[in-house]
mmCIF file of C-alpha atoms and ligand atoms in Angstrom:
data_model
loop_
_atom_site.group_PDB
_atom_site.id
_atom_site.type_symbol
_atom_site.label_atom_id
_atom_site.label_comp_id
_atom_site.label_asym_id
_atom_site.label_seq_id
_atom_site.Cartn_x
_atom_site.Cartn_y
_atom_site.Cartn_z
ATOM 1 C CA MET Y 6 142.032 93.605 45.322
ATOM 2 C CA GLU Y 7 143.043 90.004 44.626
ATOM 3 C CA SER Y 8 146.316 89.995 46.593
ATOM 4 C CA ALA Y 9 144.627 91.521 49.656
ATOM 5 C CA ARG Y 10 141.970 88.806 49.593
ATOM 6 C CA ILE Y 11 144.618 86.053 49.297
ATOM 7 C CA GLN Y 12 146.486 87.578 52.267
ATOM 8 C CA GLU Y 13 143.255 87.818 54.243
ATOM 9 C CA LEU Y 14 142.442 84.157 53.602
ATOM 10 C CA ALA Y 15 145.986 83.137 54.598
ATOM 11 C CA GLY Y 16 145.632 85.124 57.830
ATOM 12 C CA SER Y 17 142.377 83.405 58.542
ATOM 13 C CA VAL Y 18 143.948 79.940 57.954
ATOM 14 C CA ILE Y 19 146.859 80.831 60.259
ATOM 15 C CA GLY Y 20 144.248 81.890 62.815
ATOM 16 C CA GLY Y 21 142.775 78.381 62.696
ATOM 17 C CA ARG Y 22 139.823 78.842 60.328
ATOM 18 C CA GLN Y 23 139.089 76.309 57.635
ATOM 19 C CA VAL Y 24 138.952 77.518 54.045
ATOM 20 C CA ALA Y 25 135.396 77.361 52.685
ATOM 21 C CA ASP Y 26 134.862 75.350 49.483
ATOM 22 C CA SER Y 27 133.961 78.550 47.624
ATOM 23 C CA ASP Y 28 137.212 80.211 48.781
ATOM 24 C CA ALA Y 29 139.254 77.152 47.775
ATOM 25 C CA ALA Y 30 137.676 77.332 44.311
ATOM 26 C CA TRP Y 31 138.464 81.065 44.148
ATOM 27 C CA LEU Y 32 142.090 80.469 45.213
ATOM 28 C CA MET Y 33 142.538 77.789 42.566
ATOM 29 C CA ASP Y 34 141.635 80.348 39.873
ATOM 30 C CA VAL Y 35 143.476 83.493 41.026
ATOM 31 C CA ASP Y 36 145.583 85.356 38.453
ATOM 32 C CA ASP Y 37 148.327 86.252 40.940
ATOM 33 C CA VAL Y 38 149.979 82.855 41.406
ATOM 34 C CA GLY Y 39 153.039 84.571 42.916
ATOM 35 C CA GLU Y 40 150.999 86.006 45.787
ATOM 36 C CA LEU Y 41 149.160 82.701 46.205
ATOM 37 C CA ALA Y 42 152.535 80.946 46.509
ATOM 38 C CA ARG Y 43 153.920 83.529 48.972
ATOM 39 C CA GLN Y 44 150.875 83.247 51.216
ATOM 40 C CA ALA Y 45 150.912 79.445 51.090
ATOM 41 C CA HIS Y 46 154.559 79.599 52.169
ATOM 42 C CA ARG Y 47 153.618 81.992 54.969
ATOM 43 C CA ILE Y 48 151.017 79.485 56.215
ATOM 44 C CA THR Y 49 153.560 76.656 56.039
ATOM 45 C CA ARG Y 50 156.187 78.555 58.026
ATOM 46 C CA MET Y 51 153.698 79.848 60.609
ATOM 47 C CA VAL Y 52 151.834 76.570 61.143
ATOM 48 C CA VAL Y 53 154.399 73.796 60.599
ATOM 49 C CA GLY Y 54 157.733 75.689 60.668
ATOM 50 C CA GLY Y 55 160.855 75.682 58.501
ATOM 51 C CA GLN Y 56 161.693 71.993 58.593
ATOM 52 C CA VAL Y 57 161.564 69.985 55.366
ATOM 53 C CA ASP Y 58 160.727 66.313 55.860
ATOM 54 C CA VAL Y 59 162.898 64.081 53.660
ATOM 55 C CA GLU Y 60 161.869 60.510 52.893
ATOM 56 C CA GLU Y 61 163.357 57.692 50.844
ATOM 57 C CA LEU Y 62 161.348 55.034 49.063
ATOM 58 C CA GLY Y 63 162.141 51.370 48.694
ATOM 59 C CA ASN Y 64 160.450 49.633 45.771
ATOM 60 C CA ILE Y 65 160.360 46.278 47.519
ATOM 61 C CA LYS Y 66 158.371 44.447 44.787
ATOM 62 C CA LYS Y 67 158.641 45.870 41.319
ATOM 63 C CA ASN Y 68 156.391 45.692 38.243
ATOM 64 C CA ALA Y 69 153.884 43.004 37.079
ATOM 65 C CA CYS Y 70 150.948 44.584 38.924
ATOM 66 C CA SER Y 71 147.498 43.275 37.954
ATOM 67 C CA GLU Y 72 145.953 46.764 37.766
ATOM 68 C CA ASP Y 73 145.693 49.002 34.689
ATOM 69 C CA CYS Y 74 146.506 52.499 36.028
ATOM 70 C CA THR Y 75 147.364 54.324 32.801
ATOM 71 C CA PHE Y 76 150.211 56.393 34.301
ATOM 72 C CA CYS Y 77 152.004 53.455 35.862
ATOM 73 C CA ALA Y 78 155.054 51.750 34.387
ATOM 74 C CA GLN Y 79 154.506 48.832 36.795
ATOM 75 C CA SER Y 80 151.224 47.605 35.333
ATOM 76 C CA ALA Y 81 151.566 44.130 33.804
ATOM 77 C CA LEU Y 82 149.265 45.269 30.994
ATOM 78 C CA TYR Y 83 151.829 47.627 29.451
ATOM 79 C CA ASN Y 84 155.121 46.836 27.802
ATOM 80 C CA THR Y 85 157.324 49.362 29.576
ATOM 81 C CA GLN Y 86 160.638 47.505 29.498
ATOM 82 C CA ILE Y 87 161.362 48.178 33.162
ATOM 83 C CA ASP Y 88 162.968 45.511 35.317
ATOM 84 C CA THR Y 89 160.829 43.189 37.404
ATOM 85 C CA TYR Y 90 161.456 41.505 40.736
ATOM 86 C CA LYS Y 91 159.415 39.719 43.355
ATOM 87 C CA LEU Y 92 159.632 40.740 46.995
ATOM 88 C CA ALA Y 93 163.300 41.602 47.546
ATOM 89 C CA PRO Y 94 165.359 39.638 50.106
ATOM 90 C CA ASN Y 95 164.942 40.840 53.699
ATOM 91 C CA HIS Y 96 168.558 41.923 54.080
ATOM 92 C CA THR Y 97 168.380 44.059 50.891
ATOM 93 C CA ILE Y 98 165.413 46.022 52.209
ATOM 94 C CA VAL Y 99 166.910 46.402 55.696
ATOM 95 C CA GLU Y 100 170.142 47.688 54.122
ATOM 96 C CA GLN Y 101 168.170 50.194 52.035
ATOM 97 C CA ALA Y 102 166.484 51.473 55.199
ATOM 98 C CA ALA Y 103 169.905 51.850 56.855
ATOM 99 C CA LYS Y 104 171.175 53.761 53.816
ATOM 100 C CA ALA Y 105 168.142 56.074 53.964
ATOM 101 C CA LYS Y 106 169.015 56.866 57.578
ATOM 102 C CA MET Y 107 172.654 57.553 56.625
ATOM 103 C CA ASP Y 108 171.438 59.857 53.817
ATOM 104 C CA GLY Y 109 169.625 61.986 56.409
ATOM 105 C CA ALA Y 110 166.089 60.786 55.620
ATOM 106 C CA SER Y 111 163.678 60.801 58.551
ATOM 107 C CA SER Y 112 161.582 57.969 57.176
ATOM 108 C CA TYR Y 113 161.749 55.005 54.847
ATOM 109 C CA CYS Y 114 158.664 53.911 52.920
ATOM 110 C CA LEU Y 115 158.279 50.302 51.743
ATOM 111 C CA VAL Y 116 156.306 50.321 48.492
ATOM 112 C CA ALA Y 117 155.097 47.243 46.607
ATOM 113 C CA ALA Y 118 153.401 47.005 43.202
ATOM 114 C CA TRP Y 119 150.450 44.889 44.253
ATOM 115 C CA ARG Y 120 146.696 45.303 44.084
ATOM 116 C CA GLU Y 121 146.850 43.971 47.643
ATOM 117 C CA PRO Y 122 149.582 42.112 49.539
ATOM 118 C CA PRO Y 123 149.411 38.294 49.139
ATOM 119 C CA PRO Y 124 149.270 36.702 52.627
ATOM 120 C CA ALA Y 125 152.724 35.028 52.568
ATOM 121 C CA GLU Y 126 154.418 38.170 51.277
ATOM 122 C CA PHE Y 127 152.597 40.268 53.852
ATOM 123 C CA GLU Y 128 154.077 38.088 56.594
ATOM 124 C CA ARG Y 129 157.545 38.664 55.143
ATOM 125 C CA VAL Y 130 156.989 42.407 55.005
ATOM 126 C CA CYS Y 131 156.004 42.328 58.680
ATOM 127 C CA ASN Y 132 159.240 40.475 59.521
ATOM 128 C CA ILE Y 133 161.257 43.014 57.543
ATOM 129 C CA ILE Y 134 159.608 45.911 59.385
ATOM 130 C CA SER Y 135 160.443 44.256 62.743
ATOM 131 C CA GLU Y 136 164.051 43.913 61.632
ATOM 132 C CA ILE Y 137 164.239 47.571 60.532
ATOM 133 C CA ASN Y 138 162.761 48.620 63.874
ATOM 134 C CA GLU Y 139 165.281 46.542 65.807
ATOM 135 C CA THR Y 140 168.435 47.226 63.805
ATOM 136 C CA VAL Y 141 168.021 50.547 61.946
ATOM 137 C CA GLY Y 142 165.759 52.802 63.951
ATOM 138 C CA ILE Y 143 164.150 54.914 61.226
ATOM 139 C CA ASP Y 144 160.460 55.770 60.938
ATOM 140 C CA VAL Y 145 158.778 53.222 58.666
ATOM 141 C CA ASP Y 146 155.900 53.971 56.304
ATOM 142 C CA CYS Y 147 154.253 51.513 53.905
ATOM 143 C CA SER Y 148 152.370 51.514 50.631
ATOM 144 C CA LEU Y 149 151.259 47.970 49.860
ATOM 145 C CA GLY Y 150 147.913 48.380 48.076
ATOM 146 C CA PHE Y 151 144.485 47.492 49.456
ATOM 147 C CA LEU Y 152 144.532 46.315 53.063
ATOM 148 C CA THR Y 153 142.197 44.316 55.257
ATOM 149 C CA ARG Y 154 141.495 45.645 58.730
ATOM 150 C CA GLU Y 155 143.599 42.830 60.230
ATOM 151 C CA GLN Y 156 146.575 43.728 58.031
ATOM 152 C CA ALA Y 157 146.248 47.405 58.916
ATOM 153 C CA GLN Y 158 146.201 46.480 62.614
ATOM 154 C CA ARG Y 159 149.352 44.353 62.182
ATOM 155 C CA LEU Y 160 151.149 47.332 60.653
ATOM 156 C CA LYS Y 161 149.932 49.581 63.452
ATOM 157 C CA ASP Y 162 151.203 47.052 66.014
ATOM 158 C CA LEU Y 163 154.601 47.126 64.252
ATOM 159 C CA CYS Y 164 154.751 50.901 64.855
ATOM 160 C CA VAL Y 165 154.381 51.776 61.167
ATOM 161 C CA LEU Y 166 153.829 55.511 61.254
ATOM 162 C CA LYS Y 167 151.869 56.151 58.068
ATOM 163 C CA TYR Y 168 150.180 54.106 55.380
ATOM 164 C CA ASN Y 169 150.141 55.551 51.886
ATOM 165 C CA HIS Y 170 147.299 54.890 49.486
ATOM 166 C CA ASN Y 171 146.730 57.503 46.807
ATOM 167 C CA LEU Y 172 143.440 58.620 45.296
ATOM 168 C CA GLU Y 173 145.485 59.253 42.123
ATOM 169 C CA THR Y 174 143.146 61.837 40.559
ATOM 170 C CA ALA Y 175 139.721 63.456 40.844
ATOM 171 C CA ARG Y 176 136.762 61.138 41.227
ATOM 172 C CA SER Y 177 135.388 62.543 37.947
ATOM 173 C CA LYS Y 178 138.613 61.549 36.140
ATOM 174 C CA PHE Y 179 139.286 58.208 37.782
ATOM 175 C CA ALA Y 180 137.480 55.935 35.293
ATOM 176 C CA GLU Y 181 139.752 57.277 32.519
ATOM 177 C CA ILE Y 182 142.807 56.412 34.584
ATOM 178 C CA CYS Y 183 141.891 52.996 35.968
ATOM 179 C CA THR Y 184 139.223 50.387 35.206
ATOM 180 C CA THR Y 185 140.354 47.469 37.389
ATOM 181 C CA HIS Y 186 139.239 49.045 40.672
ATOM 182 C CA THR Y 187 137.154 52.004 41.769
ATOM 183 C CA TYR Y 188 137.673 55.280 43.556
ATOM 184 C CA ASP Y 189 135.610 53.943 46.423
ATOM 185 C CA ASP Y 190 137.900 50.893 46.707
ATOM 186 C CA ARG Y 191 140.704 53.361 47.407
ATOM 187 C CA ILE Y 192 138.627 55.424 49.852
ATOM 188 C CA ASN Y 193 137.700 52.193 51.643
ATOM 189 C CA THR Y 194 141.350 51.293 52.317
ATOM 190 C CA LEU Y 195 141.961 54.810 53.637
ATOM 191 C CA LYS Y 196 138.985 54.374 55.994
ATOM 192 C CA ILE Y 197 140.410 51.051 57.221
ATOM 193 C CA VAL Y 198 143.829 52.639 57.770
ATOM 194 C CA LYS Y 199 142.276 55.487 59.727
ATOM 195 C CA SER Y 200 140.064 53.148 61.780
ATOM 196 C CA VAL Y 201 143.064 51.368 63.324
ATOM 197 C CA GLY Y 202 144.891 54.598 64.121
ATOM 198 C CA LEU Y 203 147.603 54.361 61.472
ATOM 199 C CA GLY Y 204 148.679 57.715 60.065
ATOM 200 C CA VAL Y 205 147.056 58.380 56.710
ATOM 201 C CA CYS Y 206 149.045 59.501 53.679
ATOM 202 C CA THR Y 207 147.189 60.064 50.445
ATOM 203 C CA GLY Y 208 147.492 62.117 47.306
ATOM 204 C CA GLY Y 209 147.811 61.611 43.605
ATOM 205 C CA ILE Y 210 149.362 62.652 40.348
ATOM 206 C CA ILE Y 211 148.815 65.875 38.468
ATOM 207 C CA GLY Y 212 149.585 66.438 34.804
ATOM 208 C CA MET Y 213 147.514 63.515 33.484
ATOM 209 C CA GLY Y 214 145.305 65.743 31.333
ATOM 210 C CA GLU Y 215 142.925 66.689 34.146
ATOM 211 C CA THR Y 216 141.398 70.157 34.246
ATOM 212 C CA ARG Y 217 142.181 72.728 36.897
ATOM 213 C CA ALA Y 218 138.679 72.109 38.277
ATOM 214 C CA GLN Y 219 139.538 68.412 38.617
ATOM 215 C CA ARG Y 220 142.727 69.292 40.495
ATOM 216 C CA LEU Y 221 140.556 71.302 42.879
ATOM 217 C CA GLU Y 222 138.227 68.303 43.143
ATOM 218 C CA LEU Y 223 141.185 66.077 44.072
ATOM 219 C CA ALA Y 224 142.477 68.616 46.595
ATOM 220 C CA THR Y 225 139.119 68.940 48.349
ATOM 221 C CA GLU Y 226 138.591 65.157 48.322
ATOM 222 C CA ILE Y 227 141.996 64.735 50.009
ATOM 223 C CA ALA Y 228 141.236 67.493 52.532
ATOM 224 C CA ALA Y 229 137.969 65.747 53.453
ATOM 225 C CA ILE Y 230 140.007 62.685 54.464
ATOM 226 C CA ASP Y 231 142.111 64.916 56.753
ATOM 227 C CA PRO Y 232 145.390 63.005 56.234
ATOM 228 C CA GLN Y 233 148.597 63.546 58.189
ATOM 229 C CA GLU Y 234 150.404 63.643 54.883
ATOM 230 C CA VAL Y 235 149.548 64.578 51.313
ATOM 231 C CA THR Y 236 151.874 63.234 48.647
ATOM 232 C CA MET Y 237 151.531 64.831 45.240
ATOM 233 C CA ASN Y 238 153.339 63.573 42.154
ATOM 234 C CA ILE Y 239 153.707 65.176 38.751
ATOM 235 C CA LEU Y 240 153.358 62.814 35.815
ATOM 236 C CA THR Y 241 156.547 61.636 34.183
ATOM 237 C CA PRO Y 242 155.165 60.094 30.984
ATOM 238 C CA MET Y 243 156.613 56.599 30.837
ATOM 239 C CA PRO Y 244 157.268 54.895 27.482
ATOM 240 C CA GLY Y 245 154.841 52.044 26.903
ATOM 241 C CA THR Y 246 152.071 53.429 29.130
ATOM 242 C CA PRO Y 247 148.875 54.932 27.674
ATOM 243 C CA LEU Y 248 150.036 58.350 28.945
ATOM 244 C CA GLU Y 249 153.469 58.225 27.305
ATOM 245 C CA LEU Y 250 152.626 61.169 25.007
ATOM 246 C CA GLN Y 251 150.814 63.269 27.617
ATOM 247 C CA ALA Y 252 151.619 66.990 27.263
ATOM 248 C CA GLU Y 253 153.426 68.571 30.217
ATOM 249 C CA ILE Y 254 151.554 70.542 32.824
ATOM 250 C CA ALA Y 255 152.643 74.195 33.244
ATOM 251 C CA GLU Y 256 154.905 74.917 36.230
ATOM 252 C CA SER Y 257 152.511 77.636 37.409
ATOM 253 C CA GLU Y 258 149.738 75.011 37.650
ATOM 254 C CA ILE Y 259 151.975 72.836 39.804
ATOM 255 C CA VAL Y 260 152.709 75.759 42.129
ATOM 256 C CA ARG Y 261 148.991 76.621 42.216
ATOM 257 C CA MET Y 262 148.062 73.064 43.237
ATOM 258 C CA PHE Y 263 150.569 72.884 46.076
ATOM 259 C CA ALA Y 264 149.554 76.315 47.350
ATOM 260 C CA VAL Y 265 145.874 75.359 47.437
ATOM 261 C CA LEU Y 266 146.706 72.084 49.208
ATOM 262 C CA ARG Y 267 148.448 74.137 51.906
ATOM 263 C CA PHE Y 268 145.491 76.527 52.292
ATOM 264 C CA LEU Y 269 143.189 73.512 52.643
ATOM 265 C CA MET Y 270 145.449 71.499 54.982
ATOM 266 C CA PRO Y 271 147.632 73.909 56.962
ATOM 267 C CA ARG Y 272 148.907 71.298 59.450
ATOM 268 C CA ALA Y 273 149.578 68.426 57.035
ATOM 269 C CA THR Y 274 152.923 67.302 55.707
ATOM 270 C CA VAL Y 275 152.638 68.223 52.018
ATOM 271 C CA ARG Y 276 155.151 66.190 50.076
ATOM 272 C CA LEU Y 277 156.411 67.075 46.606
ATOM 273 C CA SER Y 278 156.954 63.591 45.221
ATOM 274 C CA GLY Y 279 157.768 61.903 41.918
ATOM 275 C CA GLY Y 280 158.265 63.939 38.773
ATOM 276 C CA ARG Y 281 159.678 67.123 40.315
ATOM 277 C CA GLU Y 282 163.047 66.831 38.572
ATOM 278 C CA HIS Y 283 161.274 66.183 35.266
ATOM 279 C CA ALA Y 284 158.560 68.851 35.494
ATOM 280 C CA LEU Y 285 160.217 71.693 37.417
ATOM 281 C CA LYS Y 286 163.298 73.572 36.194
ATOM 282 C CA ASP Y 287 164.454 74.087 39.802
ATOM 283 C CA ALA Y 288 163.635 70.484 40.871
ATOM 284 C CA GLY Y 289 161.337 71.748 43.606
ATOM 285 C CA GLU Y 290 162.817 74.880 45.201
ATOM 286 C CA SER Y 291 159.828 76.973 44.141
ATOM 287 C CA VAL Y 292 157.275 74.437 45.373
ATOM 288 C CA LEU Y 293 159.040 74.141 48.749
ATOM 289 C CA GLN Y 294 158.352 77.883 48.966
ATOM 290 C CA SER Y 295 154.726 77.540 47.838
ATOM 291 C CA GLY Y 296 153.149 75.187 50.347
ATOM 292 C CA ALA Y 297 155.156 71.952 50.230
ATOM 293 C CA ASN Y 298 157.265 71.029 53.265
ATOM 294 C CA ALA Y 299 158.503 67.573 52.322
ATOM 295 C CA ILE Y 300 160.237 65.752 49.484
ATOM 296 C CA ILE Y 301 161.337 62.292 48.455
ATOM 297 C CA THR Y 302 165.048 61.972 47.776
ATOM 298 C CA GLU Y 303 167.293 59.502 45.919
ATOM 299 C CA GLY Y 304 164.753 58.688 43.213
ATOM 300 C CA TYR Y 305 161.336 57.104 42.903
ATOM 301 C CA LEU Y 306 159.749 53.764 42.093
ATOM 302 C CA THR Y 307 160.676 53.544 38.428
ATOM 303 C CA THR Y 308 162.576 56.789 37.789
ATOM 304 C CA SER Y 309 165.717 58.316 39.221
ATOM 305 C CA GLY Y 310 165.896 61.655 41.013
ATOM 306 C CA GLN Y 311 168.254 64.043 42.754
ATOM 307 C CA SER Y 312 170.718 62.619 45.270
ATOM 308 C CA SER Y 313 170.280 63.303 48.974
ATOM 309 C CA THR Y 314 173.415 65.485 48.823
ATOM 310 C CA GLN Y 315 171.844 67.648 46.105
ATOM 311 C CA ASP Y 316 168.533 67.803 47.964
ATOM 312 C CA MET Y 317 170.065 68.735 51.323
ATOM 313 C CA ALA Y 318 172.012 71.521 49.545
ATOM 314 C CA MET Y 319 168.811 72.701 47.850
ATOM 315 C CA ILE Y 320 166.976 72.857 51.174
ATOM 316 C CA ARG Y 321 169.785 74.867 52.798
ATOM 317 C CA ARG Y 322 170.023 77.185 49.756
ATOM 318 C CA ILE Y 323 166.415 78.331 50.264
ATOM 319 C CA GLY Y 324 166.913 78.886 53.976
ATOM 320 C CA LEU Y 325 165.065 75.818 55.243
ATOM 321 C CA GLU Y 326 166.237 72.863 57.336
ATOM 322 C CA ALA Y 327 166.078 69.125 56.753
HETATM 323 S S1 SF4 J 402 149.586 52.509 40.468
HETATM 324 FE FE1 SF4 J 402 149.735 50.802 41.934
HETATM 325 S S2 SF4 J 402 147.830 49.624 41.605
HETATM 326 FE FE2 SF4 J 402 148.105 50.933 39.770
HETATM 327 S S3 SF4 J 402 149.247 49.640 38.305
HETATM 328 FE FE3 SF4 J 402 150.759 50.843 39.441
HETATM 329 S S4 SF4 J 402 151.409 49.508 41.141
HETATM 330 FE FE4 SF4 J 402 149.481 48.702 40.340
#
């Protein structure tokens, strides 16, 4: 019976066995999504516990990016009417990190809309990180685009915990989503990040018209990287982008994806990221009980989200801790 097989596979993951590719493909197609979700939650609680990791993002340089990612409101190629600013003043970013700490976030992630950080701006980001370390005392993560090995080492030396660089979608879908760089460019930065001992965070966006098989492809590609953290967004179609009219993905497909990510990566932080308030009626409660154990609070790069007060209440309501 299907539910017995899902339970058996969950037991095997809890026992330390890796899910075979054929089993991951089978899990991605099960009819009983409820049982899949329950067993993914069981793995989460047994392997990583009942703590939900809460992070805040700082969009430290907004919009006017040279790349053409079709989902992204920050590409200079699309007329999305969002505001634009260059690298924000140091004190603004340090204050945002302090606010994140006050809100109860365990980490603050500096995100910049660049293909790669220009050298002068990279130096400023390093100074800002030093200042956050000295005056705020919150874990710092970064997402600054493609990195050289030297830049990755600088971030490691500044005690940055994790570097985020998303694969965005399945390799087989990527050319439809972006033409200004390749999937392997992204993999290469993840290899550089890993080579210097920085924590790796990678993931993507679902709901961009990919098939379920392509979501499996993305999940297995991420698992092969063996990241500390997986961050998975759900598309919020942004006016002015090529995906502005993209049809919504079903909630059951979102739950299915997060559950399979948990089966594939039982020890990872699996973060439910942008789009949850838009795509999920419960803003994430169900997904935090289907494999995810982390969220972003207080909004995203170009869209708003639930407040930290609402999110902390949500986490308590489902019997978990932040
Ligand atoms: S996803 Fe990143 S690289 Fe792509 S356009 Fe947006 S900011 Fe630029």
